[in-house]
mmCIF file of C-alpha atoms in Angstrom:
data_model
loop_
_atom_site.group_PDB
_atom_site.id
_atom_site.type_symbol
_atom_site.label_atom_id
_atom_site.label_comp_id
_atom_site.label_asym_id
_atom_site.label_seq_id
_atom_site.Cartn_x
_atom_site.Cartn_y
_atom_site.Cartn_z
ATOM 1 C CA MET A 119 -35.641 -18.625 10.953
ATOM 2 C CA LYS A 120 -38.212 -18.853 7.744
ATOM 3 C CA ASN A 121 -36.273 -19.699 4.591
ATOM 4 C CA LEU A 122 -37.108 -15.743 2.805
ATOM 5 C CA PHE A 123 -38.097 -17.564 -0.735
ATOM 6 C CA SER A 124 -40.743 -20.196 0.589
ATOM 7 C CA GLU A 125 -43.867 -19.497 -1.137
ATOM 8 C CA LEU A 126 -41.600 -19.769 -4.472
ATOM 9 C CA GLU A 127 -41.120 -23.546 -3.557
ATOM 10 C CA GLN A 128 -44.427 -24.372 -4.629
ATOM 11 C CA LEU A 129 -43.171 -22.710 -8.211
ATOM 12 C CA GLY A 130 -40.542 -25.676 -8.644
ATOM 13 C CA LEU A 131 -37.694 -23.221 -6.813
ATOM 14 C CA SER A 132 -36.510 -25.698 -3.880
ATOM 15 C CA LYS A 133 -33.432 -25.103 -2.095
ATOM 16 C CA LEU A 134 -33.434 -21.283 -1.604
ATOM 17 C CA GLU A 135 -32.869 -21.565 1.811
ATOM 18 C CA ASP A 136 -29.435 -20.546 2.053
ATOM 19 C CA ILE A 137 -29.407 -16.762 -0.549
ATOM 20 C CA GLN A 138 -28.926 -13.702 0.156
ATOM 21 C CA ILE A 139 -30.137 -10.622 -0.998
ATOM 22 C CA TYR A 140 -26.787 -8.524 -0.472
ATOM 23 C CA ASN A 141 -23.793 -10.983 -0.089
ATOM 24 C CA GLN A 142 -20.916 -10.445 1.950
ATOM 25 C CA ASP A 143 -18.445 -8.787 -0.847
ATOM 26 C CA GLU A 144 -21.509 -5.853 -0.736
ATOM 27 C CA GLU A 145 -22.558 -5.151 2.417
ATOM 28 C CA GLU A 146 -18.725 -4.440 3.190
ATOM 29 C CA GLU A 147 -18.548 -2.565 0.242
ATOM 30 C CA LYS A 148 -21.329 -0.493 0.962
ATOM 31 C CA TYR A 149 -19.363 0.683 4.341
ATOM 32 C CA TYR A 150 -16.241 1.265 2.964
ATOM 33 C CA GLN A 151 -18.931 3.824 1.350
ATOM 34 C CA GLU A 152 -20.604 5.380 3.666
ATOM 35 C CA LEU A 153 -17.135 6.224 5.262
ATOM 36 C CA ARG A 154 -15.257 8.073 2.808
ATOM 37 C CA MET A 155 -18.570 9.622 2.380
ATOM 38 C CA LYS A 156 -18.556 11.261 6.083
ATOM 39 C CA GLU A 157 -14.925 11.509 5.623
ATOM 40 C CA ALA A 158 -15.640 13.543 1.968
ATOM 41 C CA ASP A 159 -18.064 15.635 3.470
ATOM 42 C CA LEU A 160 -15.234 16.284 6.633
ATOM 43 C CA ILE A 161 -11.931 18.054 4.005
ATOM 44 C CA TYR A 162 -11.453 20.525 1.434
ATOM 45 C CA ALA A 163 -8.600 21.688 -1.157
ATOM 46 C CA LYS A 164 -6.338 24.051 -0.224
ATOM 47 C CA SER A 165 -4.355 26.434 -2.059
ATOM 48 C CA TYR A 166 -0.448 26.206 -1.737
ATOM 49 C CA THR A 167 2.711 27.671 -3.536
ATOM 50 C CA CYS A 168 6.075 25.211 -3.785
ATOM 51 C CA PRO A 169 8.283 26.630 -2.205
ATOM 52 C CA VAL A 170 10.826 24.749 -4.085
ATOM 53 C CA CYS A 171 9.974 24.864 -8.034
ATOM 54 C CA GLU A 172 6.885 27.891 -7.200
ATOM 55 C CA ASN A 173 4.276 25.470 -8.213
ATOM 56 C CA GLY A 174 0.567 26.570 -7.400
ATOM 57 C CA PHE A 175 -1.829 23.189 -6.243
ATOM 58 C CA LYS A 176 -4.020 21.928 -3.898
ATOM 59 C CA SER A 177 -3.493 19.419 -1.382
ATOM 60 C CA LYS A 178 -6.114 17.627 0.792
ATOM 61 C CA VAL A 179 -6.568 18.994 4.389
ATOM 62 C CA VAL A 180 -9.109 18.777 7.103
ATOM 63 C CA LYS A 181 -11.799 21.499 7.487
ATOM 64 C CA THR A 182 -11.085 23.089 11.445
ATOM 65 C CA GLY A 183 -13.177 22.356 13.541
ATOM 66 C CA LYS A 184 -15.163 19.708 11.669
ATOM 67 C CA ALA A 185 -14.069 16.277 12.638
ATOM 68 C CA ARG A 186 -14.415 15.553 16.652
ATOM 69 C CA LEU A 187 -11.644 14.511 18.801
ATOM 70 C CA VAL A 188 -12.669 11.622 20.180
ATOM 71 C CA GLY A 189 -9.952 9.965 22.035
ATOM 72 C CA THR A 190 -5.989 9.762 21.847
ATOM 73 C CA ASP A 191 -3.848 7.096 22.339
ATOM 74 C CA THR A 192 -1.132 6.399 25.108
ATOM 75 C CA ASP A 193 1.635 8.060 22.653
ATOM 76 C CA LEU A 194 -0.667 11.014 21.564
ATOM 77 C CA ARG A 195 -2.414 10.402 18.487
ATOM 78 C CA PRO A 196 -5.326 11.493 18.007
ATOM 79 C CA LYS A 197 -8.464 9.711 17.201
ATOM 80 C CA TYR A 198 -11.314 11.567 15.718
ATOM 81 C CA ASN A 199 -15.097 11.005 14.496
ATOM 82 C CA TYR A 200 -15.260 9.370 10.551
ATOM 83 C CA VAL A 201 -11.692 10.350 9.842
ATOM 84 C CA ASP A 202 -8.844 9.783 10.565
ATOM 85 C CA SER A 203 -7.376 13.381 9.915
ATOM 86 C CA ILE A 204 -3.526 11.690 10.100
ATOM 87 C CA LYS A 205 -3.857 11.241 6.059
ATOM 88 C CA TYR A 206 -3.949 14.547 5.593
ATOM 89 C CA ASP A 207 -1.093 16.188 7.549
ATOM 90 C CA VAL A 208 1.679 15.389 4.539
ATOM 91 C CA VAL A 209 1.831 18.454 1.511
ATOM 92 C CA VAL A 210 3.352 17.170 -1.278
ATOM 93 C CA CYS A 211 4.065 19.072 -4.257
ATOM 94 C CA PRO A 212 2.875 17.307 -7.603
ATOM 95 C CA ARG A 213 5.015 18.177 -10.105
ATOM 96 C CA CYS A 214 8.847 18.454 -8.008
ATOM 97 C CA GLY A 215 7.727 15.850 -5.639
ATOM 98 C CA TYR A 216 8.958 17.722 -3.086
ATOM 99 C CA ALA A 217 6.591 16.690 0.914
ATOM 100 C CA ALA A 218 6.030 17.718 3.992
ATOM 101 C CA MET A 219 4.371 17.815 6.860
ATOM 102 C CA ASN A 220 2.015 20.778 7.084
ATOM 103 C CA ARG A 221 3.927 22.733 10.193
ATOM 104 C CA PHE A 222 7.396 21.768 8.138
ATOM 105 C CA PHE A 223 5.615 23.133 4.658
ATOM 106 C CA ASP A 224 7.439 26.429 4.114
ATOM 107 C CA ASN A 225 10.144 25.688 6.237
ATOM 108 C CA ILE A 226 13.093 24.827 3.639
ATOM 109 C CA ILE A 227 16.522 27.280 2.713
ATOM 110 C CA SER A 228 17.937 27.005 -0.271
ATOM 111 C CA THR A 229 20.836 24.570 -0.138
ATOM 112 C CA GLN A 230 17.596 22.727 0.806
ATOM 113 C CA LYS A 231 15.598 23.142 -2.336
ATOM 114 C CA LYS A 232 18.756 22.862 -4.442
ATOM 115 C CA TRP A 233 19.698 19.416 -2.789
ATOM 116 C CA ILE A 234 16.188 18.809 -3.259
ATOM 117 C CA ARG A 235 15.604 19.801 -6.782
ATOM 118 C CA GLU A 236 18.881 17.447 -7.937
ATOM 119 C CA ASN A 237 18.143 13.925 -6.095
ATOM 120 C CA ILE A 238 14.554 14.005 -5.981
ATOM 121 C CA SER A 239 12.911 16.329 -8.787
ATOM 122 C CA VAL A 240 14.990 15.695 -11.163
ATOM 123 C CA ASN A 241 14.136 12.295 -10.572
ATOM 124 C CA PHE A 242 9.954 12.348 -9.707
ATOM 125 C CA LYS A 243 7.015 11.828 -12.452
ATOM 126 C CA GLY A 244 4.204 12.975 -10.878
ATOM 127 C CA LEU A 245 1.388 12.690 -8.644
ATOM 128 C CA LYS A 246 -2.176 12.481 -9.579
ATOM 129 C CA GLU A 247 -4.456 13.554 -7.335
ATOM 130 C CA ASN A 248 -7.742 11.545 -8.440
ATOM 131 C CA ASP A 249 -10.019 10.574 -5.860
ATOM 132 C CA ASP A 250 -12.109 12.571 -3.324
ATOM 133 C CA ILE A 251 -10.324 11.616 -0.214
ATOM 134 C CA TYR A 252 -7.279 9.420 0.361
ATOM 135 C CA ASP A 253 -7.018 6.367 1.226
ATOM 136 C CA TYR A 254 -4.333 4.830 3.426
ATOM 137 C CA GLU A 255 -1.923 3.774 0.999
ATOM 138 C CA GLU A 256 -2.155 6.458 -1.122
ATOM 139 C CA ALA A 257 -0.837 8.317 2.689
ATOM 140 C CA LEU A 258 1.779 6.120 3.482
ATOM 141 C CA LYS A 259 3.333 6.942 -0.068
ATOM 142 C CA ARG A 260 2.886 10.547 0.866
ATOM 143 C CA TYR A 261 3.933 10.397 4.110
ATOM 144 C CA LYS A 262 7.328 8.474 3.231
ATOM 145 C CA LEU A 263 7.843 10.747 0.582
ATOM 146 C CA ALA A 264 8.054 13.770 3.132
ATOM 147 C CA LEU A 265 10.206 10.904 5.289
ATOM 148 C CA ILE A 266 12.977 11.058 2.117
ATOM 149 C CA ASN A 267 13.109 14.691 1.732
ATOM 150 C CA ALA A 268 13.670 14.945 4.866
ATOM 151 C CA VAL A 269 16.087 13.082 4.276
ATOM 152 C CA VAL A 270 17.948 15.066 1.531
ATOM 153 C CA LYS A 271 17.031 17.927 3.501
ATOM 154 C CA LYS A 272 19.173 17.134 6.056
ATOM 155 C CA SER A 273 16.067 17.811 8.677
ATOM 156 C CA LYS A 274 16.742 18.341 12.313
ATOM 157 C CA LEU A 275 16.162 15.030 14.032
ATOM 158 C CA SER A 276 12.399 15.820 15.160
ATOM 159 C CA GLU A 277 11.288 16.810 11.376
ATOM 160 C CA LYS A 278 12.508 12.705 11.238
ATOM 161 C CA ALA A 279 11.340 11.066 13.455
ATOM 162 C CA TYR A 280 8.189 13.088 13.494
ATOM 163 C CA THR A 281 6.879 12.017 10.513
ATOM 164 C CA CYS A 282 7.730 8.526 11.502
ATOM 165 C CA LEU A 283 5.963 8.893 14.127
ATOM 166 C CA LYS A 284 3.293 10.203 12.154
ATOM 167 C CA ILE A 285 3.955 6.477 10.228
ATOM 168 C CA THR A 286 3.351 4.435 13.118
ATOM 169 C CA TRP A 287 -0.405 6.756 13.543
ATOM 170 C CA LEU A 288 -1.652 5.705 9.580
ATOM 171 C CA LEU A 289 0.205 2.076 10.059
ATOM 172 C CA ARG A 290 -2.010 1.888 12.732
ATOM 173 C CA GLY A 291 -5.404 3.307 11.867
ATOM 174 C CA GLN A 292 -4.822 1.166 8.580
ATOM 175 C CA GLN A 293 -5.384 -1.902 11.161
ATOM 176 C CA GLU A 294 -8.202 -0.696 13.294
ATOM 177 C CA ALA A 295 -10.322 -0.178 9.351
ATOM 178 C CA ILE A 296 -9.955 -3.620 8.830
ATOM 179 C CA ARG A 297 -13.016 -5.104 9.495
ATOM 180 C CA LYS A 298 -11.579 -9.187 9.764
ATOM 181 C CA LYS A 299 -9.158 -8.985 13.222
ATOM 182 C CA ASP A 300 -8.461 -12.441 11.315
ATOM 183 C CA ASP A 301 -6.939 -11.320 8.357
ATOM 184 C CA PRO A 302 -3.406 -12.110 8.359
ATOM 185 C CA TYR A 303 -1.854 -8.167 6.305
ATOM 186 C CA ILE A 304 -2.391 -6.761 10.193
ATOM 187 C CA LYS A 305 0.044 -8.552 11.151
ATOM 188 C CA VAL A 306 2.429 -6.746 8.551
ATOM 189 C CA LEU A 307 0.562 -3.436 9.448
ATOM 190 C CA GLN A 308 2.420 -4.701 13.289
ATOM 191 C CA LYS A 309 5.625 -5.275 12.228
ATOM 192 C CA GLN A 310 5.440 -2.621 9.776
ATOM 193 C CA GLU A 311 4.460 0.645 12.800
ATOM 194 C CA LEU A 312 6.880 -1.743 15.419
ATOM 195 C CA GLU A 313 9.791 -0.905 12.636
ATOM 196 C CA PHE A 314 8.856 3.024 12.358
ATOM 197 C CA ALA A 315 8.071 3.151 16.457
ATOM 198 C CA GLN A 316 11.851 2.075 17.258
ATOM 199 C CA LYS A 317 12.582 4.892 14.156
ATOM 200 C CA ALA A 318 10.419 7.855 15.422
ATOM 201 C CA TYR A 319 11.746 7.004 18.500
ATOM 202 C CA GLN A 320 15.805 6.877 18.701
ATOM 203 C CA GLY A 321 14.967 10.292 16.685
ATOM 204 C CA PHE A 322 13.462 11.654 19.658
ATOM 205 C CA HIS A 323 15.957 10.337 22.250
ATOM 206 C CA GLN A 324 18.831 12.001 20.030
ATOM 207 C CA GLY A 325 17.409 15.494 19.482
ATOM 208 C CA PHE A 326 16.135 15.860 22.589
ATOM 209 C CA THR A 327 19.170 16.996 24.391
ATOM 210 C CA LYS A 328 20.658 18.230 20.719
ATOM 211 C CA GLU A 329 17.418 20.805 19.661
ATOM 212 C CA SER A 330 16.087 23.383 21.624
ATOM 213 C CA PHE A 331 12.534 23.305 22.736
ATOM 214 C CA PRO A 332 10.121 23.762 21.582
ATOM 215 C CA ILE A 333 10.339 20.614 19.641
ATOM 216 C CA CYS A 334 7.502 19.914 16.545
ATOM 217 C CA GLY A 335 4.964 21.962 18.904
ATOM 218 C CA MET A 336 5.819 19.374 22.573
ATOM 219 C CA ASP A 337 7.482 21.419 25.321
ATOM 220 C CA GLU A 338 9.852 19.770 27.495
ATOM 221 C CA MET A 339 7.640 17.650 29.672
ATOM 222 C CA THR A 340 5.711 16.359 27.052
ATOM 223 C CA LEU A 341 8.161 15.099 24.795
ATOM 224 C CA THR A 342 10.103 13.693 28.010
ATOM 225 C CA TYR A 343 6.633 11.581 28.008
ATOM 226 C CA LEU A 344 6.202 11.121 24.217
ATOM 227 C CA ILE A 345 9.329 9.430 24.595
ATOM 228 C CA GLY A 346 8.892 7.227 27.658
ATOM 229 C CA GLU A 347 5.808 6.205 26.307
ATOM 230 C CA LEU A 348 7.655 5.354 22.496
ATOM 231 C CA ALA A 349 10.604 3.509 24.465
ATOM 232 C CA ARG A 350 7.374 1.280 26.004
ATOM 233 C CA ARG A 351 5.857 0.365 22.571
ATOM 234 C CA THR A 352 9.789 -0.634 21.123
ATOM 235 C CA GLY A 353 9.784 -2.899 24.427
ATOM 236 C CA ASP A 354 12.316 -1.053 26.306
ATOM 237 C CA ASN A 355 10.238 -1.088 29.901
ATOM 238 C CA GLU A 356 13.401 -0.232 31.929
ATOM 239 C CA GLU A 357 14.753 3.292 29.605
ATOM 240 C CA SER A 358 11.164 4.171 29.482
ATOM 241 C CA LEU A 359 10.423 3.998 33.458
ATOM 242 C CA LYS A 360 12.820 6.128 33.595
ATOM 243 C CA TRP A 361 11.550 8.721 31.047
ATOM 244 C CA LEU A 362 8.835 8.575 32.678
ATOM 245 C CA SER A 363 9.482 9.157 35.934
ATOM 246 C CA LYS A 364 10.859 12.596 35.140
ATOM 247 C CA VAL A 365 7.300 13.490 34.068
ATOM 248 C CA ILE A 366 5.451 11.700 37.816
ATOM 249 C CA VAL A 367 7.974 14.377 39.424
ATOM 250 C CA SER A 368 8.021 17.542 37.535
ATOM 251 C CA THR A 369 6.439 20.792 38.641
ATOM 252 C CA SER A 370 6.415 22.247 35.753
ATOM 253 C CA ALA A 371 4.754 19.318 34.367
ATOM 254 C CA SER A 372 0.815 18.985 33.839
ATOM 255 C CA GLU A 373 -1.809 16.933 36.092
ATOM 256 C CA ARG A 374 -3.111 15.499 33.241
ATOM 257 C CA LEU A 375 -0.306 14.425 32.038
ATOM 258 C CA LYS A 376 1.261 13.168 35.193
ATOM 259 C CA ASP A 377 -1.709 11.153 34.997
ATOM 260 C CA ARG A 378 -0.701 9.987 31.140
ATOM 261 C CA ALA A 379 2.637 8.469 32.873
ATOM 262 C CA ARG A 380 0.953 7.369 35.631
ATOM 263 C CA HIS A 381 -1.054 5.503 33.223
ATOM 264 C CA VAL A 382 1.946 4.178 31.171
ATOM 265 C CA ARG A 383 4.189 3.297 33.958
ATOM 266 C CA ASP A 384 0.774 0.798 34.836
ATOM 267 C CA LEU A 385 0.638 -0.521 31.627
ATOM 268 C CA ILE A 386 4.404 -1.750 32.018
ATOM 269 C CA LYS A 387 3.202 -3.092 35.827
ATOM 270 C CA ILE A 388 0.773 -5.118 34.098
ATOM 271 C CA ALA A 389 2.617 -5.922 31.628
ATOM 272 C CA GLU A 390 5.691 -7.570 33.865
ATOM 273 C CA LYS A 391 3.234 -9.452 35.933
ATOM 274 C CA ALA A 392 1.578 -10.978 33.058
ATOM 275 C CA LYS A 393 5.207 -11.634 31.481
ATOM 276 C CA ALA A 394 6.382 -13.064 34.884
ATOM 277 C CA GLU A 395 3.206 -15.496 35.834
ATOM 278 C CA GLU A 396 3.181 -17.425 32.360
ATOM 279 C CA GLU A 397 6.948 -18.021 32.950
ATOM 280 C CA LYS A 398 5.988 -19.683 36.242
ATOM 281 C CA ASN A 399 3.833 -21.674 34.513
ATOM 282 C CA SER A 400 5.539 -22.584 31.348
#
């Protein structure tokens, strides 16, 4: 390729062939800035009243009907264009520290409020919202605060499990947002994702027989499928196949859900076949 500055050599300015008009850092910043602008267009500040301290505040949420769904992961994580909606599903009172996902935020009784005040609010230093969007670090902080709140107020197993599941989705989204796929931080995030997937699996597995359906908006067959998929993701293929088979032979499960279960079952077979071949050749 021709040196863009070759005409300047006659002026005594040589060795300019490696000069780049835009360095990589500037290109990266431009790329992320464009994404931030697109994401900011899809969210707005919604008003809330804290059920613990009655403080009025605003929290960012995704505009209804604005984000376009482009796919769903095997563990039911939704994926949208230009925005990771998962980042905006936790509401945090900036004054007392009470936090929960949207579906659970107002579902709190007086005893639980007392526990929050005594164990969270008394030490909480406040939360400021300065940016127009939540980055992944901020979103993770909010989710972990919601999880601590769920533990303190002795929430149902399903609420804690669902919060852990959303954290796994968030960590996966953070990995996907990293452009350099050889970045060592991805492995750190993968390890954290697995840890929270294990917690989600444990909670849903225990809550399956202890709670009434629907659980976190899921009917029995949907949760059965999800438990099977979480078992696979956490390395328990045998248990996964047991749960998936319940979906496949069910008379109440939709064909779409059955297709999902068959797909995950096939993923297990492919992985086990590849593992057997590897062991055979080693």
